[in-house]
Amino acid sequence: MDYDAIQDVVINYEITDVYLMAAMLSATAEKFPMKAWNLNMNSLFNILNLARDGKIDRIFWPSSIAVFGPTTTKENTPQHSIMEPSTVYGISKQTGERWCEYYHNKYGVDVRSVRYPGLISYKTQPGGGTTDYAVDIYHKALKHKKYICFLNEENTLPMMFMDDAIRATVNIMLAAPEDVKIRNAYNLAAMSFNPKQITESIQKHIPDFKIKYELDFRQDIADSWPQSIDDSLARKDWGWEPEIDLDEMTKIMIENLKG
Ligand code: SER
């Protein structure tokens, strides 16, 4: 992450708003801790510093449910909660949240953030996250009618279809600055499900689809995360409301991946 190169682009193209989506996700970050830390933190500092110096007006930087850890309440996890993340990715997101809030309070930087749940899209391949099984499962269901899952069947996690995630991202960025009261990151939710429930949802379209379970290190990551999220402050402050549930998402995923 070259600060001067980013600054040149920002100035030459008169960029006012930056959506900083670069990050190494949870499962990959466990394999490359220092690389993940450097990427996740340096990219954020570059953009925060450009905003502090008046070269960018607004920043969107995503946080994650990974900021929570094994000591957090798992059900309906509140906005303000114990946060003792146990993954490299979670530590980087929790640290990033602190810095975003600090830059806002100290330098007036207009940075806005949400804690994304697992994101599911037919346009993007799995990208090294723990929640990625919920993307891969659709590809494998259509191709092979079977999927080997690295999380156990009862492992419930908060998830969201990409269209909802994009709407949340755009809406928090369009909100009046005074409505964005939380400047670390907002809890955000749409649905929660486990591998068994997504399997049943897929079987409504592909009845002979089968799932098998072979757990790996990603189970430990998933065990440390909440099962459901209380996003009432995002709803209250800037009108967040999810639209897509599990069966609707399955329908869209299958229709678009069928090819
Ligand atoms: N989806 C991410 C991951 O699994 C969490 O934010 O790493």
PDB file of C-alpha atoms and ligand atoms in Angstrom:
ATOM      1  CA  MET A   1       0.000   0.000   0.000  1.00  0.00           C
ATOM      2  CA  ASP A   2       1.895   2.948  -1.386  1.00  0.00           C
ATOM      3  CA  TYR A   3       0.738   6.198   0.284  1.00  0.00           C
ATOM      4  CA  ASP A   4       2.145   8.471  -2.433  1.00  0.00           C
ATOM      5  CA  ALA A   5       0.577   6.455  -5.241  1.00  0.00           C
ATOM      6  CA  ILE A   6      -2.822   6.536  -3.503  1.00  0.00           C
ATOM      7  CA  GLN A   7      -2.486  10.275  -2.900  1.00  0.00           C
ATOM      8  CA  ASP A   8      -1.675  10.839  -6.587  1.00  0.00           C
ATOM      9  CA  VAL A   9      -4.782   8.931  -7.658  1.00  0.00           C
ATOM     10  CA  VAL A  10      -6.977  10.805  -5.155  1.00  0.00           C
ATOM     11  CA  ILE A  11      -5.698  14.175  -6.370  1.00  0.00           C
ATOM     12  CA  ASN A  12      -5.509  13.444 -10.106  1.00  0.00           C
ATOM     13  CA  TYR A  13      -8.999  11.976 -10.285  1.00  0.00           C
ATOM     14  CA  GLU A  14     -10.501  14.441  -7.761  1.00  0.00           C
ATOM     15  CA  ILE A  15     -11.747  11.633  -5.554  1.00  0.00           C
ATOM     16  CA  THR A  16     -13.931  12.734  -2.652  1.00  0.00           C
ATOM     17  CA  ASP A  17     -15.245   9.442  -1.230  1.00  0.00           C
ATOM     18  CA  VAL A  18     -13.250   6.262  -0.669  1.00  0.00           C
ATOM     19  CA  TYR A  19     -14.748   2.820  -0.044  1.00  0.00           C
ATOM     20  CA  LEU A  20     -11.833   0.864   1.358  1.00  0.00           C
ATOM     21  CA  MET A  21     -12.678  -2.766   0.701  1.00  0.00           C
ATOM     22  CA  ALA A  22      -9.124  -4.167   0.679  1.00  0.00           C
ATOM     23  CA  ALA A  23      -8.571  -6.686   3.466  1.00  0.00           C
ATOM     24  CA  MET A  24      -7.375 -10.186   4.125  1.00  0.00           C
ATOM     25  CA  LEU A  25     -10.302 -12.203   5.520  1.00  0.00           C
ATOM     26  CA  SER A  26     -10.400 -14.386   8.611  1.00  0.00           C
ATOM     27  CA  ALA A  27      -9.305 -17.827   7.390  1.00  0.00           C
ATOM     28  CA  THR A  28      -6.460 -16.573   5.168  1.00  0.00           C
ATOM     29  CA  ALA A  29      -5.320 -14.128   7.858  1.00  0.00           C
ATOM     30  CA  GLU A  30      -4.791 -17.022  10.284  1.00  0.00           C
ATOM     31  CA  LYS A  31      -2.261 -18.414   7.794  1.00  0.00           C
ATOM     32  CA  PHE A  32      -0.458 -15.115   7.168  1.00  0.00           C
ATOM     33  CA  PRO A  33      -0.839 -13.072  10.376  1.00  0.00           C
ATOM     34  CA  MET A  34       1.729 -10.350   9.701  1.00  0.00           C
ATOM     35  CA  LYS A  35       0.767  -9.938   6.078  1.00  0.00           C
ATOM     36  CA  ALA A  36      -2.870  -9.628   7.106  1.00  0.00           C
ATOM     37  CA  TRP A  37      -2.069  -7.122   9.834  1.00  0.00           C
ATOM     38  CA  ASN A  38       0.031  -4.996   7.485  1.00  0.00           C
ATOM     39  CA  LEU A  39      -2.560  -5.003   4.707  1.00  0.00           C
ATOM     40  CA  ASN A  40      -5.577  -4.453   6.940  1.00  0.00           C
ATOM     41  CA  MET A  41      -4.018  -1.691   9.036  1.00  0.00           C
ATOM     42  CA  ASN A  42      -1.751   0.159   6.595  1.00  0.00           C
ATOM     43  CA  SER A  43      -4.477   0.495   3.988  1.00  0.00           C
ATOM     44  CA  LEU A  44      -6.730   2.049   6.635  1.00  0.00           C
ATOM     45  CA  PHE A  45      -4.059   4.457   7.921  1.00  0.00           C
ATOM     46  CA  ASN A  46      -3.279   5.607   4.383  1.00  0.00           C
ATOM     47  CA  ILE A  47      -6.884   6.578   3.774  1.00  0.00           C
ATOM     48  CA  LEU A  48      -7.488   8.005   7.272  1.00  0.00           C
ATOM     49  CA  ASN A  49      -4.388  10.185   6.924  1.00  0.00           C
ATOM     50  CA  LEU A  50      -5.469  11.474   3.504  1.00  0.00           C
ATOM     51  CA  ALA A  51      -8.833  12.437   5.049  1.00  0.00           C
ATOM     52  CA  ARG A  52      -7.136  14.034   8.071  1.00  0.00           C
ATOM     53  CA  ASP A  53      -5.068  16.137   5.657  1.00  0.00           C
ATOM     54  CA  GLY A  54      -8.215  17.296   3.854  1.00  0.00           C
ATOM     55  CA  LYS A  55      -7.656  15.322   0.636  1.00  0.00           C
ATOM     56  CA  ILE A  56     -10.714  13.056   0.998  1.00  0.00           C
ATOM     57  CA  ASP A  57     -14.179  14.092   2.246  1.00  0.00           C
ATOM     58  CA  ARG A  58     -15.669  10.738   3.296  1.00  0.00           C
ATOM     59  CA  ILE A  59     -14.501   7.196   4.002  1.00  0.00           C
ATOM     60  CA  PHE A  60     -16.367   3.923   4.124  1.00  0.00           C
ATOM     61  CA  TRP A  61     -14.381   1.220   5.862  1.00  0.00           C
ATOM     62  CA  PRO A  62     -16.057  -2.086   6.669  1.00  0.00           C
ATOM     63  CA  SER A  63     -15.743  -3.737  10.025  1.00  0.00           C
ATOM     64  CA  SER A  64     -17.006  -7.233  10.736  1.00  0.00           C
ATOM     65  CA  ILE A  65     -18.771  -9.553  13.175  1.00  0.00           C
ATOM     66  CA  ALA A  66     -15.202 -10.806  13.723  1.00  0.00           C
ATOM     67  CA  VAL A  67     -14.647  -7.946  16.190  1.00  0.00           C
ATOM     68  CA  PHE A  68     -16.554 -10.087  18.679  1.00  0.00           C
ATOM     69  CA  GLY A  69     -14.977 -13.038  20.423  1.00  0.00           C
ATOM     70  CA  PRO A  70     -15.657 -16.043  22.617  1.00  0.00           C
ATOM     71  CA  THR A  71     -16.602 -13.905  25.636  1.00  0.00           C
ATOM     72  CA  THR A  72     -19.282 -11.926  23.737  1.00  0.00           C
ATOM     73  CA  THR A  73     -22.985 -12.715  24.182  1.00  0.00           C
ATOM     74  CA  LYS A  74     -23.760 -14.932  21.184  1.00  0.00           C
ATOM     75  CA  GLU A  75     -27.452 -14.215  20.692  1.00  0.00           C
ATOM     76  CA  ASN A  76     -28.661 -10.838  19.571  1.00  0.00           C
ATOM     77  CA  THR A  77     -25.214  -9.415  20.264  1.00  0.00           C
ATOM     78  CA  PRO A  78     -25.603  -5.765  21.322  1.00  0.00           C
ATOM     79  CA  GLN A  79     -23.838  -2.846  19.666  1.00  0.00           C
ATOM     80  CA  HIS A  80     -21.861  -2.211  22.827  1.00  0.00           C
ATOM     81  CA  SER A  81     -20.565  -5.516  23.977  1.00  0.00           C
ATOM     82  CA  ILE A  82     -17.482  -7.312  25.226  1.00  0.00           C
ATOM     83  CA  MET A  83     -15.035  -7.433  22.325  1.00  0.00           C
ATOM     84  CA  GLU A  84     -12.149  -9.808  22.775  1.00  0.00           C
ATOM     85  CA  PRO A  85     -11.573 -11.102  19.245  1.00  0.00           C
ATOM     86  CA  SER A  86      -9.434 -14.213  18.996  1.00  0.00           C
ATOM     87  CA  THR A  87      -8.502 -14.047  15.303  1.00  0.00           C
ATOM     88  CA  VAL A  88      -5.912 -11.916  13.508  1.00  0.00           C
ATOM     89  CA  TYR A  89      -8.668 -10.586  11.261  1.00  0.00           C
ATOM     90  CA  GLY A  90     -10.893  -9.750  14.251  1.00  0.00           C
ATOM     91  CA  ILE A  91      -8.043  -8.016  16.056  1.00  0.00           C
ATOM     92  CA  SER A  92      -7.332  -5.913  12.951  1.00  0.00           C
ATOM     93  CA  LYS A  93     -10.997  -4.946  12.584  1.00  0.00           C
ATOM     94  CA  GLN A  94     -11.389  -4.130  16.285  1.00  0.00           C
ATOM     95  CA  THR A  95      -8.221  -2.004  16.165  1.00  0.00           C
ATOM     96  CA  GLY A  96      -9.436  -0.343  12.966  1.00  0.00           C
ATOM     97  CA  GLU A  97     -12.712   0.576  14.661  1.00  0.00           C
ATOM     98  CA  ARG A  98     -10.823   2.283  17.477  1.00  0.00           C
ATOM     99  CA  TRP A  99      -8.719   4.263  14.986  1.00  0.00           C
ATOM    100  CA  CYS A 100     -11.766   5.310  12.925  1.00  0.00           C
ATOM    101  CA  GLU A 101     -13.461   6.674  16.019  1.00  0.00           C
ATOM    102  CA  TYR A 102     -10.227   8.363  17.111  1.00  0.00           C
ATOM    103  CA  TYR A 103      -9.734  10.091  13.740  1.00  0.00           C
ATOM    104  CA  HIS A 104     -13.346  11.234  13.802  1.00  0.00           C
ATOM    105  CA  ASN A 105     -13.130  12.665  17.331  1.00  0.00           C
ATOM    106  CA  LYS A 106      -9.657  14.094  17.055  1.00  0.00           C
ATOM    107  CA  TYR A 107      -9.459  15.311  13.448  1.00  0.00           C
ATOM    108  CA  GLY A 108     -13.113  15.462  12.374  1.00  0.00           C
ATOM    109  CA  VAL A 109     -12.639  12.737   9.749  1.00  0.00           C
ATOM    110  CA  ASP A 110     -16.011  11.662   8.286  1.00  0.00           C
ATOM    111  CA  VAL A 111     -15.498   7.912   8.444  1.00  0.00           C
ATOM    112  CA  ARG A 112     -18.470   5.539   8.453  1.00  0.00           C
ATOM    113  CA  SER A 113     -18.554   1.822   9.074  1.00  0.00           C
ATOM    114  CA  VAL A 114     -20.727  -1.244   9.577  1.00  0.00           C
ATOM    115  CA  ARG A 115     -19.891  -4.656  10.957  1.00  0.00           C
ATOM    116  CA  TYR A 116     -20.642  -6.833   7.955  1.00  0.00           C
ATOM    117  CA  PRO A 117     -21.944 -10.325   8.642  1.00  0.00           C
ATOM    118  CA  GLY A 118     -20.945 -13.108   6.212  1.00  0.00           C
ATOM    119  CA  LEU A 119     -21.612 -11.748   2.719  1.00  0.00           C
ATOM    120  CA  ILE A 120     -23.046 -13.893  -0.052  1.00  0.00           C
ATOM    121  CA  SER A 121     -22.979 -13.060  -3.750  1.00  0.00           C
ATOM    122  CA  TYR A 122     -23.120 -14.872  -7.087  1.00  0.00           C
ATOM    123  CA  LYS A 123     -20.716 -12.366  -8.599  1.00  0.00           C
ATOM    124  CA  THR A 124     -17.791 -13.033  -6.274  1.00  0.00           C
ATOM    125  CA  GLN A 125     -16.042 -16.307  -5.578  1.00  0.00           C
ATOM    126  CA  PRO A 126     -15.265 -17.278  -1.964  1.00  0.00           C
ATOM    127  CA  GLY A 127     -12.442 -15.033  -0.756  1.00  0.00           C
ATOM    128  CA  GLY A 128     -10.773 -16.659   2.249  1.00  0.00           C
ATOM    129  CA  GLY A 129     -13.430 -16.036   4.894  1.00  0.00           C
ATOM    130  CA  THR A 130     -14.988 -18.385   7.416  1.00  0.00           C
ATOM    131  CA  THR A 131     -18.499 -17.570   6.256  1.00  0.00           C
ATOM    132  CA  ASP A 132     -17.507 -18.447   2.676  1.00  0.00           C
ATOM    133  CA  TYR A 133     -19.009 -21.915   2.927  1.00  0.00           C
ATOM    134  CA  ALA A 134     -22.337 -20.185   2.329  1.00  0.00           C
ATOM    135  CA  VAL A 135     -21.103 -19.030  -1.088  1.00  0.00           C
ATOM    136  CA  ASP A 136     -19.238 -22.181  -2.090  1.00  0.00           C
ATOM    137  CA  ILE A 137     -22.167 -24.417  -1.186  1.00  0.00           C
ATOM    138  CA  TYR A 138     -24.268 -22.954  -4.036  1.00  0.00           C
ATOM    139  CA  HIS A 139     -21.495 -23.470  -6.603  1.00  0.00           C
ATOM    140  CA  LYS A 140     -20.969 -27.084  -5.486  1.00  0.00           C
ATOM    141  CA  ALA A 141     -24.689 -27.817  -5.235  1.00  0.00           C
ATOM    142  CA  LEU A 142     -25.165 -26.847  -8.870  1.00  0.00           C
ATOM    143  CA  LYS A 143     -22.007 -28.520 -10.137  1.00  0.00           C
ATOM    144  CA  HIS A 144     -21.747 -31.730  -8.100  1.00  0.00           C
ATOM    145  CA  LYS A 145     -24.958 -31.930  -6.060  1.00  0.00           C
ATOM    146  CA  LYS A 146     -22.810 -32.381  -2.989  1.00  0.00           C
ATOM    147  CA  TYR A 147     -20.772 -30.229  -0.658  1.00  0.00           C
ATOM    148  CA  ILE A 148     -18.204 -30.993   2.029  1.00  0.00           C
ATOM    149  CA  CYS A 149     -18.665 -28.418   4.765  1.00  0.00           C
ATOM    150  CA  PHE A 150     -15.920 -27.279   7.131  1.00  0.00           C
ATOM    151  CA  LEU A 151     -18.391 -26.032   9.785  1.00  0.00           C
ATOM    152  CA  ASN A 152     -20.725 -28.213  11.801  1.00  0.00           C
ATOM    153  CA  GLU A 153     -24.387 -28.445  10.862  1.00  0.00           C
ATOM    154  CA  GLU A 154     -25.645 -26.492  13.869  1.00  0.00           C
ATOM    155  CA  ASN A 155     -23.161 -23.636  13.528  1.00  0.00           C
ATOM    156  CA  THR A 156     -25.364 -20.578  13.207  1.00  0.00           C
ATOM    157  CA  LEU A 157     -23.759 -17.368  11.923  1.00  0.00           C
ATOM    158  CA  PRO A 158     -25.083 -13.943  10.891  1.00  0.00           C
ATOM    159  CA  MET A 159     -25.235 -13.617   7.087  1.00  0.00           C
ATOM    160  CA  MET A 160     -26.369 -11.153   4.425  1.00  0.00           C
ATOM    161  CA  PHE A 161     -27.036 -11.204   0.692  1.00  0.00           C
ATOM    162  CA  MET A 162     -24.799  -8.796  -1.229  1.00  0.00           C
ATOM    163  CA  ASP A 163     -27.648  -6.561  -2.436  1.00  0.00           C
ATOM    164  CA  ASP A 164     -28.547  -5.809   1.180  1.00  0.00           C
ATOM    165  CA  ALA A 165     -24.885  -5.200   2.027  1.00  0.00           C
ATOM    166  CA  ILE A 166     -24.547  -2.741  -0.861  1.00  0.00           C
ATOM    167  CA  ARG A 167     -27.742  -0.950   0.181  1.00  0.00           C
ATOM    168  CA  ALA A 168     -26.456  -0.648   3.756  1.00  0.00           C
ATOM    169  CA  THR A 169     -23.119   0.665   2.498  1.00  0.00           C
ATOM    170  CA  VAL A 170     -24.676   3.242   0.189  1.00  0.00           C
ATOM    171  CA  ASN A 171     -27.267   4.305   2.775  1.00  0.00           C
ATOM    172  CA  ILE A 172     -24.817   4.915   5.597  1.00  0.00           C
ATOM    173  CA  MET A 173     -22.696   6.969   3.182  1.00  0.00           C
ATOM    174  CA  LEU A 174     -25.732   9.013   2.076  1.00  0.00           C
ATOM    175  CA  ALA A 175     -26.907   9.648   5.646  1.00  0.00           C
ATOM    176  CA  ALA A 176     -26.583  13.145   7.088  1.00  0.00           C
ATOM    177  CA  PRO A 177     -23.359  13.316   9.117  1.00  0.00           C
ATOM    178  CA  GLU A 178     -25.255  14.093  12.330  1.00  0.00           C
ATOM    179  CA  ASP A 179     -27.326  10.898  11.907  1.00  0.00           C
ATOM    180  CA  VAL A 180     -24.190   8.756  11.889  1.00  0.00           C
ATOM    181  CA  LYS A 181     -23.773   8.828  15.638  1.00  0.00           C
ATOM    182  CA  ILE A 182     -21.527   5.786  15.964  1.00  0.00           C
ATOM    183  CA  ARG A 183     -18.126   6.355  14.409  1.00  0.00           C
ATOM    184  CA  ASN A 184     -16.463   3.055  15.131  1.00  0.00           C
ATOM    185  CA  ALA A 185     -18.906   0.708  13.341  1.00  0.00           C
ATOM    186  CA  TYR A 186     -22.623  -0.138  13.412  1.00  0.00           C
ATOM    187  CA  ASN A 187     -23.944  -3.621  14.074  1.00  0.00           C
ATOM    188  CA  LEU A 188     -25.747  -4.781  10.927  1.00  0.00           C
ATOM    189  CA  ALA A 189     -27.956  -7.826  10.403  1.00  0.00           C
ATOM    190  CA  ALA A 190     -30.194  -9.520   7.863  1.00  0.00           C
ATOM    191  CA  MET A 191     -30.481 -13.246   8.655  1.00  0.00           C
ATOM    192  CA  SER A 192     -28.828 -16.034  10.603  1.00  0.00           C
ATOM    193  CA  PHE A 193     -28.617 -19.671   9.545  1.00  0.00           C
ATOM    194  CA  ASN A 194     -26.529 -22.805   9.922  1.00  0.00           C
ATOM    195  CA  PRO A 195     -25.242 -25.273   7.291  1.00  0.00           C
ATOM    196  CA  LYS A 196     -28.250 -27.545   7.874  1.00  0.00           C
ATOM    197  CA  GLN A 197     -30.725 -24.746   7.183  1.00  0.00           C
ATOM    198  CA  ILE A 198     -28.980 -23.522   4.007  1.00  0.00           C
ATOM    199  CA  THR A 199     -28.892 -27.162   2.832  1.00  0.00           C
ATOM    200  CA  GLU A 200     -32.656 -27.465   3.327  1.00  0.00           C
ATOM    201  CA  SER A 201     -33.162 -24.206   1.470  1.00  0.00           C
ATOM    202  CA  ILE A 202     -31.080 -25.484  -1.488  1.00  0.00           C
ATOM    203  CA  GLN A 203     -32.908 -28.838  -1.454  1.00  0.00           C
ATOM    204  CA  LYS A 204     -36.144 -26.994  -2.288  1.00  0.00           C
ATOM    205  CA  HIS A 205     -34.545 -26.411  -5.724  1.00  0.00           C
ATOM    206  CA  ILE A 206     -32.132 -29.378  -5.944  1.00  0.00           C
ATOM    207  CA  PRO A 207     -33.846 -32.198  -3.996  1.00  0.00           C
ATOM    208  CA  ASP A 208     -30.953 -34.686  -4.302  1.00  0.00           C
ATOM    209  CA  PHE A 209     -28.326 -32.210  -2.999  1.00  0.00           C
ATOM    210  CA  LYS A 210     -26.266 -33.767  -0.180  1.00  0.00           C
ATOM    211  CA  ILE A 211     -23.974 -32.267   2.443  1.00  0.00           C
ATOM    212  CA  LYS A 212     -21.156 -33.969   4.368  1.00  0.00           C
ATOM    213  CA  TYR A 213     -19.177 -32.512   7.247  1.00  0.00           C
ATOM    214  CA  GLU A 214     -15.384 -32.438   7.621  1.00  0.00           C
ATOM    215  CA  LEU A 215     -14.492 -29.753  10.133  1.00  0.00           C
ATOM    216  CA  ASP A 216     -11.210 -27.849  10.079  1.00  0.00           C
ATOM    217  CA  PHE A 217      -9.603 -24.847  11.820  1.00  0.00           C
ATOM    218  CA  ARG A 218     -12.341 -22.583  10.556  1.00  0.00           C
ATOM    219  CA  GLN A 219     -14.739 -24.213  13.019  1.00  0.00           C
ATOM    220  CA  ASP A 220     -12.774 -22.617  15.877  1.00  0.00           C
ATOM    221  CA  ILE A 221     -13.099 -19.209  14.213  1.00  0.00           C
ATOM    222  CA  ALA A 222     -16.843 -19.662  13.737  1.00  0.00           C
ATOM    223  CA  ASP A 223     -17.228 -20.830  17.347  1.00  0.00           C
ATOM    224  CA  SER A 224     -15.845 -17.504  18.536  1.00  0.00           C
ATOM    225  CA  TRP A 225     -18.396 -15.379  16.610  1.00  0.00           C
ATOM    226  CA  PRO A 226     -21.977 -14.358  17.440  1.00  0.00           C
ATOM    227  CA  GLN A 227     -24.991 -16.258  16.111  1.00  0.00           C
ATOM    228  CA  SER A 228     -27.212 -13.230  15.706  1.00  0.00           C
ATOM    229  CA  ILE A 229     -26.774  -9.476  15.862  1.00  0.00           C
ATOM    230  CA  ASP A 230     -28.851  -6.662  17.335  1.00  0.00           C
ATOM    231  CA  ASP A 231     -28.776  -3.927  14.682  1.00  0.00           C
ATOM    232  CA  SER A 232     -31.406  -1.667  16.247  1.00  0.00           C
ATOM    233  CA  LEU A 233     -29.106   1.389  16.332  1.00  0.00           C
ATOM    234  CA  ALA A 234     -28.445   1.215  12.560  1.00  0.00           C
ATOM    235  CA  ARG A 235     -32.229   0.998  12.063  1.00  0.00           C
ATOM    236  CA  LYS A 236     -32.844   3.954  14.364  1.00  0.00           C
ATOM    237  CA  ASP A 237     -30.005   6.255  13.286  1.00  0.00           C
ATOM    238  CA  TRP A 238     -30.013   5.907   9.488  1.00  0.00           C
ATOM    239  CA  GLY A 239     -33.023   3.766   8.688  1.00  0.00           C
ATOM    240  CA  TRP A 240     -31.410   0.392   8.012  1.00  0.00           C
ATOM    241  CA  GLU A 241     -33.774  -2.427   7.057  1.00  0.00           C
ATOM    242  CA  PRO A 242     -32.782  -5.742   5.436  1.00  0.00           C
ATOM    243  CA  GLU A 243     -34.849  -7.100   2.542  1.00  0.00           C
ATOM    244  CA  ILE A 244     -33.578 -10.549   1.603  1.00  0.00           C
ATOM    245  CA  ASP A 245     -34.032 -13.726   3.668  1.00  0.00           C
ATOM    246  CA  LEU A 246     -32.494 -17.179   3.245  1.00  0.00           C
ATOM    247  CA  ASP A 247     -35.028 -18.654   0.783  1.00  0.00           C
ATOM    248  CA  GLU A 248     -35.116 -15.516  -1.335  1.00  0.00           C
ATOM    249  CA  MET A 249     -31.316 -15.501  -1.444  1.00  0.00           C
ATOM    250  CA  THR A 250     -31.204 -19.190  -2.415  1.00  0.00           C
ATOM    251  CA  LYS A 251     -33.598 -18.535  -5.275  1.00  0.00           C
ATOM    252  CA  ILE A 252     -31.492 -15.640  -6.578  1.00  0.00           C
ATOM    253  CA  MET A 253     -28.189 -17.513  -6.147  1.00  0.00           C
ATOM    254  CA  ILE A 254     -29.412 -20.607  -7.982  1.00  0.00           C
ATOM    255  CA  GLU A 255     -31.067 -18.662 -10.805  1.00  0.00           C
ATOM    256  CA  ASN A 256     -27.903 -16.651 -11.428  1.00  0.00           C
ATOM    257  CA  LEU A 257     -25.317 -19.419 -11.006  1.00  0.00           C
ATOM    258  CA  LYS A 258     -27.216 -21.917 -13.180  1.00  0.00           C
ATOM    259  CA  GLY A 259     -25.750 -20.252 -16.248  1.00  0.00           C
TER     260      GLY A 259
HETATM  261  N1  SER B   1     -16.975 -12.899   6.225  1.00  0.00           N
HETATM  262  C1  SER B   1     -15.800 -12.623   7.000  1.00  0.00           C
HETATM  263  C2  SER B   1     -14.966 -13.821   7.189  1.00  0.00           C
HETATM  264  O1  SER B   1     -15.518 -14.893   7.248  1.00  0.00           O
HETATM  265  C3  SER B   1     -16.170 -12.054   8.332  1.00  0.00           C
HETATM  266  O2  SER B   1     -16.325 -10.685   8.222  1.00  0.00           O
HETATM  267  O3  SER B   1     -13.794 -13.698   7.334  1.00  0.00           O
END
